[in-house]
Short mmCIF file of C-alpha atoms in Angstrom, two decimals:
data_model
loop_
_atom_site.label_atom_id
_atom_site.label_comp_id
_atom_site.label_asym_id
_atom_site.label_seq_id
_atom_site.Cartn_x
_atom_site.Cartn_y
_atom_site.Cartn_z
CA UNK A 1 2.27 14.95 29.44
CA UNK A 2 0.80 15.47 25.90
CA UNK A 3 -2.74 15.60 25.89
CA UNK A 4 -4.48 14.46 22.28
CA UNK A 5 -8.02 15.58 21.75
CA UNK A 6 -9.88 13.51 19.13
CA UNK A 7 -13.22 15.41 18.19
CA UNK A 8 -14.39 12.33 15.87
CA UNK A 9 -13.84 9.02 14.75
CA UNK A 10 -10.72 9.86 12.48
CA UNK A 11 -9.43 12.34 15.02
CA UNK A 12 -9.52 9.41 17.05
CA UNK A 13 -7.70 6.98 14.49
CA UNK A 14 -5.01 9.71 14.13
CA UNK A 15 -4.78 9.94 18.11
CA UNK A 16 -3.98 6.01 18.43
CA UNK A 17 -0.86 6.59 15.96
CA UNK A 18 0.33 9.68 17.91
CA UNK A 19 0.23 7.67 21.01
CA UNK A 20 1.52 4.46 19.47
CA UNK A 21 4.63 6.67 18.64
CA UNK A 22 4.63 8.12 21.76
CA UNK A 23 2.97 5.95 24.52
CA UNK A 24 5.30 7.44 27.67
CA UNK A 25 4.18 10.70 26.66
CA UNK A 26 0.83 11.12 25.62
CA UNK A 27 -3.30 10.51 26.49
CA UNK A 28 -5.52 10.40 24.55
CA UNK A 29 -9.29 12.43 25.84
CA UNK A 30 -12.22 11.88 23.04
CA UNK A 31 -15.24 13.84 22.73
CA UNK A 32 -18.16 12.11 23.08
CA UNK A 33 -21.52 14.06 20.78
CA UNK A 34 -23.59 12.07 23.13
CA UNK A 35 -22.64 12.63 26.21
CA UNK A 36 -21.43 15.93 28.33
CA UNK A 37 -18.36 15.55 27.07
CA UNK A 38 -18.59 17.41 23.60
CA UNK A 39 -15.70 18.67 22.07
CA UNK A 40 -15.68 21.83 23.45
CA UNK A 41 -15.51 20.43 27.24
CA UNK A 42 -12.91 17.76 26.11
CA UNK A 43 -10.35 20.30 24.73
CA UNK A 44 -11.12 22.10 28.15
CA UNK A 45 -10.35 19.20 30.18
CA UNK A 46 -6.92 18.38 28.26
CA UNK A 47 -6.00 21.98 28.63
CA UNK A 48 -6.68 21.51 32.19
CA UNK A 49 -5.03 18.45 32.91
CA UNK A 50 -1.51 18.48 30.67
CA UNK A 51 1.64 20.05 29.41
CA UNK A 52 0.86 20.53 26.16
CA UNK A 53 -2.29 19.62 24.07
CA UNK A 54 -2.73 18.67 20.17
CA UNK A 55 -6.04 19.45 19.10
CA UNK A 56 -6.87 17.45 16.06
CA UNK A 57 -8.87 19.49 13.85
CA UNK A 58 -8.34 22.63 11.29
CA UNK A 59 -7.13 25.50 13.30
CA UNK A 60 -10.36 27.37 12.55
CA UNK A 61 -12.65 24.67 14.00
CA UNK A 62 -9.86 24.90 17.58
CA UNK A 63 -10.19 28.65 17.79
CA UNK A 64 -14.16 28.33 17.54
CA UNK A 65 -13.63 25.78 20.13
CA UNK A 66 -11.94 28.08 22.57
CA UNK A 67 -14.38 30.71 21.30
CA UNK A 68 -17.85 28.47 22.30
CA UNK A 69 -15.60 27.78 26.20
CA UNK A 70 -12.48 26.09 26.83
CA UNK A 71 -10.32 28.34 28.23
CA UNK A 72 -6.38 28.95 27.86
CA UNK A 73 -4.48 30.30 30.92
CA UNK A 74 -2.42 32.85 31.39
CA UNK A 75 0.78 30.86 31.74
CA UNK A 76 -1.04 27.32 30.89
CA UNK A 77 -0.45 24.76 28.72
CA UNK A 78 1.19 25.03 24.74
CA UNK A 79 -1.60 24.29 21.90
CA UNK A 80 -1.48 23.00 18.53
CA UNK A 81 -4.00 22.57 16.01
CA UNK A 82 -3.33 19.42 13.60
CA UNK A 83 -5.67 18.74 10.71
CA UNK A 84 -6.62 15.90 9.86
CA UNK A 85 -5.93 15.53 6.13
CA UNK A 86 -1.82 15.66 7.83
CA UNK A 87 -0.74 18.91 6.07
CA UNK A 88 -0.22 21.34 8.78
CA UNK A 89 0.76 21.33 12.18
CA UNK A 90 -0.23 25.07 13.66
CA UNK A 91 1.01 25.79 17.82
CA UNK A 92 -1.52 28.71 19.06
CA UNK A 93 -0.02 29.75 22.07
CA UNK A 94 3.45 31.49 22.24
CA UNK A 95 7.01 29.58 21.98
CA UNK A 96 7.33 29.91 25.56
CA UNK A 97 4.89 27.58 25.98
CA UNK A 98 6.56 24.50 23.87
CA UNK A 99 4.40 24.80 21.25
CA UNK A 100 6.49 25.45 18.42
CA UNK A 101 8.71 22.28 19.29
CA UNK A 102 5.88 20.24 19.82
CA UNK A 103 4.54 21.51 16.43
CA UNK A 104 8.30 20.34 15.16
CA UNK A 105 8.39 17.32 16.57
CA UNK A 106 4.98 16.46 14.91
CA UNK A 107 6.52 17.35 11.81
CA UNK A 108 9.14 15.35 12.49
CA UNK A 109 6.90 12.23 13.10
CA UNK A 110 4.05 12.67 10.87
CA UNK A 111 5.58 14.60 7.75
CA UNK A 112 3.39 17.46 8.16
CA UNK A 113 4.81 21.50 8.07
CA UNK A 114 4.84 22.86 11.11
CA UNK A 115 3.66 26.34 10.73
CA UNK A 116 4.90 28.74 13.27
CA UNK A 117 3.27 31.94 13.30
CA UNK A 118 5.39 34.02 15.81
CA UNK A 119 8.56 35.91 15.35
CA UNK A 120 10.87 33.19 13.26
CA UNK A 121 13.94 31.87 16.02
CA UNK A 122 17.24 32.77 14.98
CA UNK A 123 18.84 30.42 12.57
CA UNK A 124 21.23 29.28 14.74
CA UNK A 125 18.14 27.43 16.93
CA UNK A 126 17.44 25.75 13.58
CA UNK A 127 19.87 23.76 13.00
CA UNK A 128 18.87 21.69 11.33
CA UNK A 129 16.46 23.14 8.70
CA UNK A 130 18.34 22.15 5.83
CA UNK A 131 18.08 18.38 6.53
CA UNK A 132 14.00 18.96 5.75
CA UNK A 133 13.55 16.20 2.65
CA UNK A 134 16.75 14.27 3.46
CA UNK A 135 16.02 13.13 7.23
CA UNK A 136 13.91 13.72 10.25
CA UNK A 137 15.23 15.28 13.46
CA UNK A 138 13.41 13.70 16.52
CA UNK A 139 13.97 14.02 21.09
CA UNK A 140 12.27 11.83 23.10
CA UNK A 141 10.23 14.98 24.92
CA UNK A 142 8.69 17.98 22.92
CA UNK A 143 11.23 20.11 25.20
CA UNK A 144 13.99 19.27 23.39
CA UNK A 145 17.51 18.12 24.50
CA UNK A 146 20.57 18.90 25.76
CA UNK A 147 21.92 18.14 22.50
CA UNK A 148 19.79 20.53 20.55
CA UNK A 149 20.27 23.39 23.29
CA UNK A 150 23.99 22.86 22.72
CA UNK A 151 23.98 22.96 19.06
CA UNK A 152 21.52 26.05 19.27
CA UNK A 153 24.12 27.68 21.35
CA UNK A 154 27.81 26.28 19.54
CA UNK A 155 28.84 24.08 22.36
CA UNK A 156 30.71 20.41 21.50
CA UNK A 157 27.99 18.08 20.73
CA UNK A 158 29.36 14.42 20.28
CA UNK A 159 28.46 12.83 16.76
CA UNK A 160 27.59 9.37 16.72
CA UNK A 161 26.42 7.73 13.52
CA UNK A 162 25.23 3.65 12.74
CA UNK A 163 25.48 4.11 9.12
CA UNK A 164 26.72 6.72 6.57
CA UNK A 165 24.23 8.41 5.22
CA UNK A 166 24.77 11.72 2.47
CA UNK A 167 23.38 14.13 4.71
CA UNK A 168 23.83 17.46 4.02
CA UNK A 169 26.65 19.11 6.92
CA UNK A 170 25.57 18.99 10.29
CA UNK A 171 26.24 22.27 12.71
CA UNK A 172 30.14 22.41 13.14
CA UNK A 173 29.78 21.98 16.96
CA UNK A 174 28.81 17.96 16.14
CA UNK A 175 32.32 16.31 15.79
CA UNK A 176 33.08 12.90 16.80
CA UNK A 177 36.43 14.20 18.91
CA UNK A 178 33.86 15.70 21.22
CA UNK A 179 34.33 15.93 24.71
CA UNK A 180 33.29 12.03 26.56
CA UNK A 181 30.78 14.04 28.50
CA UNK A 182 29.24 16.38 25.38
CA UNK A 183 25.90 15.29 24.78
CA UNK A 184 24.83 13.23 21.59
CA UNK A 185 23.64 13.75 18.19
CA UNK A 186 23.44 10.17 16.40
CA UNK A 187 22.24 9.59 12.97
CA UNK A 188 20.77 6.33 12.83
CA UNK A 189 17.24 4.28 11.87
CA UNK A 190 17.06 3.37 15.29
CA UNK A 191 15.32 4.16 18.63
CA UNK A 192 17.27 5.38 21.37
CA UNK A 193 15.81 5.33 25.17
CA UNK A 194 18.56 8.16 26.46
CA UNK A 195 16.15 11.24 26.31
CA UNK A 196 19.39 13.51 26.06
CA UNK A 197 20.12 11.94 22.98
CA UNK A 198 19.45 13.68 19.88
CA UNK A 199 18.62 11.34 17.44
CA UNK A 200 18.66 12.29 13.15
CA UNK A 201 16.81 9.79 11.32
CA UNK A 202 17.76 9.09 7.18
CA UNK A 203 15.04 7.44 5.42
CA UNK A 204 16.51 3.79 5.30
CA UNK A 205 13.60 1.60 6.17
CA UNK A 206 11.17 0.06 3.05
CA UNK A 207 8.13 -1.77 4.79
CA UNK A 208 6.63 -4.63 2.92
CA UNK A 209 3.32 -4.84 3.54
CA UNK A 210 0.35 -7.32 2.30
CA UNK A 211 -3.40 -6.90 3.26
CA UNK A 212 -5.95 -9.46 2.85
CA UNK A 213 -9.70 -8.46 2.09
CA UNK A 214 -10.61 -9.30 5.48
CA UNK A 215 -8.49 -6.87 6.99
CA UNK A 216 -9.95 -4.53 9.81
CA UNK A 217 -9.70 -0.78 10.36
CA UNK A 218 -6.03 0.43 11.22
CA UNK A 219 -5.18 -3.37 11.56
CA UNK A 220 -1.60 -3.29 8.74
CA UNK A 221 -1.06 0.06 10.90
CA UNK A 222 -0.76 -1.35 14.01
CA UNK A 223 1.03 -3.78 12.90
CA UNK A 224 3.81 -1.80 11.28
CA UNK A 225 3.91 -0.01 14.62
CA UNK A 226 4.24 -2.95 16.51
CA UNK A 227 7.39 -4.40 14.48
CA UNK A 228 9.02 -0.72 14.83
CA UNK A 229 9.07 -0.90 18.15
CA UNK A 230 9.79 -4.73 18.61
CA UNK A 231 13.02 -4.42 16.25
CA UNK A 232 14.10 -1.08 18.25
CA UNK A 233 13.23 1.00 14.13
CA UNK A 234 12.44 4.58 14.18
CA UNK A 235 8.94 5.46 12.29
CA UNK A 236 10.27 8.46 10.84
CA UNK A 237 12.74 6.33 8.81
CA UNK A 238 10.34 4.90 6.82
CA UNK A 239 10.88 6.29 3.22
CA UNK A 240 8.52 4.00 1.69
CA UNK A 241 5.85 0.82 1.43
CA UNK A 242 5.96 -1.75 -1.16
CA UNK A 243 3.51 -4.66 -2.27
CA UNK A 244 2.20 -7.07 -5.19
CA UNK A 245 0.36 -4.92 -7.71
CA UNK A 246 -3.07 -4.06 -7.75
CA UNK A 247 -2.77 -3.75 -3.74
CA UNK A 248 -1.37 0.21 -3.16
CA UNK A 249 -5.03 0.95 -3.54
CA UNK A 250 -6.35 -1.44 -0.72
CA UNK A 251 -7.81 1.04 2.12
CA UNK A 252 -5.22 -0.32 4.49
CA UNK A 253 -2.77 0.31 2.32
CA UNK A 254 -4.23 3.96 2.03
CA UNK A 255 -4.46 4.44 5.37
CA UNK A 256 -0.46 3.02 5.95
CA UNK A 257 0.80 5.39 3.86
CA UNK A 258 -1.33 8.44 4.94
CA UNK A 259 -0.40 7.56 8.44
CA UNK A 260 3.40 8.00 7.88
CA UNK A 261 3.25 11.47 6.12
CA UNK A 262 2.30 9.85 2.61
CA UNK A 263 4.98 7.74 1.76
CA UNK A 264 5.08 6.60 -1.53
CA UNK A 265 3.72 3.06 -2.20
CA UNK A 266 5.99 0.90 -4.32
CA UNK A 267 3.99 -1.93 -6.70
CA UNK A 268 5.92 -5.27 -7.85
CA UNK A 269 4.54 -7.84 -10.57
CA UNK A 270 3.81 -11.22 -8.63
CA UNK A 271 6.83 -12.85 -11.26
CA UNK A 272 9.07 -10.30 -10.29
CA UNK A 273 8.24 -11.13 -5.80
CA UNK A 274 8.29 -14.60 -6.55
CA UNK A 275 11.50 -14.85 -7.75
CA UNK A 276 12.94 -12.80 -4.73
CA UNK A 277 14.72 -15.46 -2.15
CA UNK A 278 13.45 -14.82 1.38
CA UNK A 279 13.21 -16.63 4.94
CA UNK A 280 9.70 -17.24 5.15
CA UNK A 281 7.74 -18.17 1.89
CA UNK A 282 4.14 -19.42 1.97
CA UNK A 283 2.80 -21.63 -0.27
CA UNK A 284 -0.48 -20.63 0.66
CA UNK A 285 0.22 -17.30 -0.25
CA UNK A 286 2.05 -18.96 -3.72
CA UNK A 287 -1.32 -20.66 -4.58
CA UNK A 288 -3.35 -16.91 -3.60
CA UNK A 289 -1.44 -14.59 -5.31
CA UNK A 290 0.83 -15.98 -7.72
CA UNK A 291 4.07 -15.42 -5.26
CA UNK A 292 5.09 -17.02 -2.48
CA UNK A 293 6.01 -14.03 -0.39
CA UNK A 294 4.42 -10.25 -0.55
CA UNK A 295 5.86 -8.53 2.52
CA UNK A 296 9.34 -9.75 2.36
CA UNK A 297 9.72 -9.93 -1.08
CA UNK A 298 8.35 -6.63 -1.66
CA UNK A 299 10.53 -4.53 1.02
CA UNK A 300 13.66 -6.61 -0.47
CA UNK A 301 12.56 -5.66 -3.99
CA UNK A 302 12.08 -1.80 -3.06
CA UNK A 303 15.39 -1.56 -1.57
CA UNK A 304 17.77 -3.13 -3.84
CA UNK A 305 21.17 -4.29 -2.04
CA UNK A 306 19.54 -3.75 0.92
CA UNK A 307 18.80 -6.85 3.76
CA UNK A 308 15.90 -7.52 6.08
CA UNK A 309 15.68 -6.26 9.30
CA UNK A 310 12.58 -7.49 10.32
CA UNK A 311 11.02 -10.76 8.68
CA UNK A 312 7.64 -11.44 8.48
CA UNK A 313 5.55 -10.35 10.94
CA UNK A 314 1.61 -10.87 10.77
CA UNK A 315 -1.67 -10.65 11.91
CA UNK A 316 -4.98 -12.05 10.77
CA UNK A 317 -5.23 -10.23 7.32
CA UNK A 318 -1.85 -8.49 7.41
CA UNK A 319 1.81 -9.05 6.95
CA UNK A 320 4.67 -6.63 7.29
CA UNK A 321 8.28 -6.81 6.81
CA UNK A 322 10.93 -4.16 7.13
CA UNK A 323 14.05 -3.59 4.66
CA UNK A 324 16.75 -1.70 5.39
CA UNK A 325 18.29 -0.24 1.76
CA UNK A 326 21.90 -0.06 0.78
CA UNK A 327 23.24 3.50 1.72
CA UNK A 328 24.80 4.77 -1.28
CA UNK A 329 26.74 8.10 -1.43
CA UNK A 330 26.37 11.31 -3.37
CA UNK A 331 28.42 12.71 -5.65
CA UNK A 332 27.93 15.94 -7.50
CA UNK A 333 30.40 16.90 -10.22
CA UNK A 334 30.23 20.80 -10.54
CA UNK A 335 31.14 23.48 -12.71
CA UNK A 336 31.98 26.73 -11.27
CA UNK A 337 32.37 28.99 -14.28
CA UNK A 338 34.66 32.05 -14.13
CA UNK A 339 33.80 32.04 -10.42
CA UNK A 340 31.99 34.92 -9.73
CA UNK A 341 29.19 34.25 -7.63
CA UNK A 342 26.33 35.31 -10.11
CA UNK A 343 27.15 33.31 -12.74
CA UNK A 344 27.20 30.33 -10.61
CA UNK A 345 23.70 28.19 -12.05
CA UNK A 346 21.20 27.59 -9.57
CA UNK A 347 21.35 23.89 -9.73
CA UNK A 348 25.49 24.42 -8.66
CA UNK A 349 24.41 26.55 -5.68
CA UNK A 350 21.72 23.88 -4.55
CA UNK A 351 24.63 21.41 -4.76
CA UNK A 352 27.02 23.28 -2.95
CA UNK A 353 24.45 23.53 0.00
CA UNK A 354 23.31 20.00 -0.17
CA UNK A 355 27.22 18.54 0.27
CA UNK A 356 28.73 17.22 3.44
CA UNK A 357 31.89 18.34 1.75
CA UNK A 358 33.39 20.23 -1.12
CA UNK A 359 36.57 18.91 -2.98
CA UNK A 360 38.46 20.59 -5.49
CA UNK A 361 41.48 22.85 -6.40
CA UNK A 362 42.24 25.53 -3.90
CA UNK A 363 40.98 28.33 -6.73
CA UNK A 364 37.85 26.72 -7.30
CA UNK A 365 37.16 25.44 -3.50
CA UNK A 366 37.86 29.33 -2.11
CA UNK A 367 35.81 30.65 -5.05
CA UNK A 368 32.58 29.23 -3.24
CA UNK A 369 33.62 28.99 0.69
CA UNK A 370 31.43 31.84 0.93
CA UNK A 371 28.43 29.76 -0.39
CA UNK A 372 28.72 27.03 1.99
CA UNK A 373 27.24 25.66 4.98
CA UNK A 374 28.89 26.08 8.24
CA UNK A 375 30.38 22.14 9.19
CA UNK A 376 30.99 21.13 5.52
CA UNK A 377 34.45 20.38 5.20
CA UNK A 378 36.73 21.78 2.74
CA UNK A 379 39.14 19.52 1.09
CA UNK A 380 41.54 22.01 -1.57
CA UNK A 381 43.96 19.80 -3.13
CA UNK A 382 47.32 21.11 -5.36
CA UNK A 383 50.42 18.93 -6.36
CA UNK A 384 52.52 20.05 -3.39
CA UNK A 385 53.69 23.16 -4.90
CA UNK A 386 50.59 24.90 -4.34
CA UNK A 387 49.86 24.46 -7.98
CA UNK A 388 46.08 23.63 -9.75
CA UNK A 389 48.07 20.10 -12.16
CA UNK A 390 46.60 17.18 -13.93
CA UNK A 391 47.67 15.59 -10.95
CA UNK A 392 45.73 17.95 -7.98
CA UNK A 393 42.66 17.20 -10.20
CA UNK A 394 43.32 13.92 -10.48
CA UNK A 395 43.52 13.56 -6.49
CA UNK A 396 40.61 15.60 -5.82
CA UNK A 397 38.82 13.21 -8.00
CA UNK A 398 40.29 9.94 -5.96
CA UNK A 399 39.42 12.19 -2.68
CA UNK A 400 35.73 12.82 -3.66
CA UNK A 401 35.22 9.28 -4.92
CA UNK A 402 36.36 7.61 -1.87
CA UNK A 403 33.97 10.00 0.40
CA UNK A 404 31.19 9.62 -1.80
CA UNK A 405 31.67 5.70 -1.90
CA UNK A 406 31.88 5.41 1.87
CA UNK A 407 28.04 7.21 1.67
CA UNK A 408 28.46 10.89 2.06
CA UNK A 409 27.44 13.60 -0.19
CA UNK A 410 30.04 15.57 -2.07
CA UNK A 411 30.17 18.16 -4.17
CA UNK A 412 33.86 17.52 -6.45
CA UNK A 413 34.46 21.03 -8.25
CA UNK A 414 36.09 22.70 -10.55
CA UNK A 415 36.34 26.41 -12.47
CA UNK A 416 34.84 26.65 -15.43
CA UNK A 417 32.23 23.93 -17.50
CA UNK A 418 33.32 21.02 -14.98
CA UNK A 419 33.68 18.66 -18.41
CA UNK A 420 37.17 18.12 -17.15
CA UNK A 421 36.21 16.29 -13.94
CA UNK A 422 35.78 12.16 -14.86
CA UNK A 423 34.63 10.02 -12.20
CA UNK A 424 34.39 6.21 -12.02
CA UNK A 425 31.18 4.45 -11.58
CA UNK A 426 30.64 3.51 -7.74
CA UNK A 427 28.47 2.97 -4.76
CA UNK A 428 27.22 6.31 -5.41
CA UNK A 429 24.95 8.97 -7.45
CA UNK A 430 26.66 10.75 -9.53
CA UNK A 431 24.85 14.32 -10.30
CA UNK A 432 27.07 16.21 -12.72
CA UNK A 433 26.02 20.07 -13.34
CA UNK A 434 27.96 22.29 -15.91
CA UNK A 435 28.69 25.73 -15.63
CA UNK A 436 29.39 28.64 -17.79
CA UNK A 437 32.90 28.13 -20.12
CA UNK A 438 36.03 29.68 -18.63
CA UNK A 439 36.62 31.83 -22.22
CA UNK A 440 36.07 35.64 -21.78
CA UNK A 441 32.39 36.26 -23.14
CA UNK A 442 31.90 37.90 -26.55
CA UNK A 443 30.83 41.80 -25.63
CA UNK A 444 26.98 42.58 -25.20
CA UNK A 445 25.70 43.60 -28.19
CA UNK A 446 22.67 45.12 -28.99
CA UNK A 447 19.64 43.13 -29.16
CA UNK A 448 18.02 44.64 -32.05
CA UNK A 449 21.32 45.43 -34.26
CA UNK A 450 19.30 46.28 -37.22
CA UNK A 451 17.10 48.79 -34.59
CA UNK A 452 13.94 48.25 -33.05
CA UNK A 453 11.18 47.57 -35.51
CA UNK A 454 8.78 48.84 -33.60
#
């Protein structure tokens, strides 16, 4: 059990999301100034009475606490400090103690950085670092899972995935061939009740919100939570909230958006909602605020192509609805130069790293196999004689499209500038980076020929 100590009243606001996330998992103890029951004796009586404990409060205000009495055992339970502006999650006692993956997996929900201040793990029980701005990794448990053990270690791990999504590569040990009996990694947007699942989220979910003057503390909070969980949506999917303009500024709004790691707020002119079709339009709302539908209207607007999947859900002086946006695919168009590593341009290298796969002629694909992650695949292409034509390019470019339009991310290269390499317009980004010319370079010359003035 994870104990969540609430020192104040926003500790305590903070507490109720943590615990709406994770209601199986977690209590909530809150000091009371009044009473006996200060903050000092109520971090005491969490440490005494749980697994783990999130103290929420700057980690200098939780040392003075243990400082001024409460008292961690030889042996007892793992401690993090949260703050409560959501920037930094900070575990206090050792990794033995679950602290760093309960620090993690507060990342993971909140969008905070988990700062771990003993010896960094290996990288090989990170494995999924990389995927930090692209997805969130989340096990039911601050223990972890099989899954994650097995990845940590390079056994089989069985990929699942509901949609394609242009993640970067996943460890090599996921593969869908995996043994019937391997546990699971599946990427998905959804909630999963198998604990030995391990679940990757992509940011897929917009949530329309609308918020009425009369609207009480935390009220369009727990509402979003409460249409999560009845649709089965995972929280750390949401990339972003949308409304009618002049509303991102509404305190529950604020308060949304802080509450899911600060996720952008989208604003849409009332013309623009109203002339969105959707399932549930009040005129009420028409006559209000000049559209017939906020929440609906706004998630549908924020995630164009996309399709509802959760209609309008409300409360007194809220509404929410949930959009789920079109997936579309990656596809970086990259210029190797003359090969060599160091006169690759940053950008390229960032690209290489951020694709699920590589595609190109065998020169230019074995030029960078060095650079890549472990589980991207490797696609070389040649015209069957083993030769670099017109033609291999022109498959490697029909090989890259139809990845990158089926939603992963690919990196299509080529030696030299890359100007070459012409792709189609698709159901994809297309990111094109040039490198250095193939042409020998003119010889260094001095940079002062006429000697140095000085």
């Amino acid at each position: 059990m994870i104990g969540l100590v609430a020192l104040n009243g926003t500790g305590r606001l903070l507490a109720d999301e943590i615990h709406a996330a994770w209601p199986e998992t977690t209590r909530i103890h809150t000091a009371v100034a009044s009473a006996c029951f200060g903050p000092t004796e109520a971090l005491d009586y969490a440490l005494g009475r749980n697994d783990l404990v999130v103290c929420l409060s700057p980690v200098a205000a939780t040392a003075q606490l243990l400082i001024d009495g409460s008292h961690l055992r030889p042996g007892g339970p793992g401690l993090v400090s949260l703050d409560l502006n959501l920037r930094y999650a900070v575990p206090l006692t050792g990794r033995d103690s679950g602290a760093d993956e309960l620090a993690e997996e507060l990342a993971a929900l909140l969008g905070v950085r988990a700062v771990l201040t003993g010896s960094p793990p290996p990288a090989a029980a990170r494995p999924f670092a990389h995927l930090v701005g692209h997805a969130s990794t989340y096990t039911r448990g601050p223990r972890g899972s099989a899954a994650s053990r097995a990845l940590a270690e390079g056994r089989p791990v069985r990929l699942e995935s509901d949609l394609a999504y242009p993640l970067p590569a996943l460890p090599p040990s996921a593969r869908a061939d995996a043994p019937a009996d391997a546990p699971v990694l599946r990427v998905t947007d959804r909630t999963h009740p198998d604990e030995d699942v391990l679940l990757v989220h992509p940011r897929t979910l917009v949530v329309g919100v609308g918020a009425g003057g009369g609207a009480t503390d935390s009220e369009l909070m727990r509402l979003i939570t409460d249409t999560l969980a009845e649709h089965g949506l995972a929280r750390a999917s949401i990339a972003r909230l949308a409304t009618v303009a002049g509303k991102a500024d509404h305190p529950e709004v604020r308060w949304a958006a802080f509450c899911l790691g600060g996720v952008p707020v989208d604003e849409h002119p009332a013309a623009d909602l109203a002339a969105m079709a959707v399932p549930n339009p009040s005129d009420l709302v028409g006559a209000a605020v000049g559209t017939a539908s906020v929440a609906e209207a706004a998630a549908l607007a924020s995630a164009p192509g996309g399709e509802l999947v959760a209609t309008k859900r409300k409360s007194a002086a809220a509404t929410v609805a949930i959009a789920r946006a079109a997936v579309r695919g990656r596809l970086a168009v990259v210029g190797l130069g003359p090969g060599a590593h160091d006169l690759l341009v940053p950008r390229a290298l960032a690209e290489l790293r951020r694709a699920s796969a590589v595609v190109g002629a065998p020169g230019a694909v074995g030029a960078v196999a060095e650079l890549l992650r472990p589980g991207t695949r490797r696609i070389a292409t040649d015209d069957g004689a083993g030769a670099a034509t017109g033609a291999a390019v022109d498959l490697a470019v029909d090989l890259a499209v139809d990845l990158a339009a089926h939603g992963h991310a690919v990196a299509l290269v080529a030696l030299g500038d890359g100007a070459a390499l012409r792709v189609p317009p698709g159901a994809y980004d297309v990111h094109r980076v040039p490198g250095l010319p193939l042409q020998p370079l003119a010889p260094d010359v001095p940079a002062h020929p006429q000697g140095d003035p000085a």
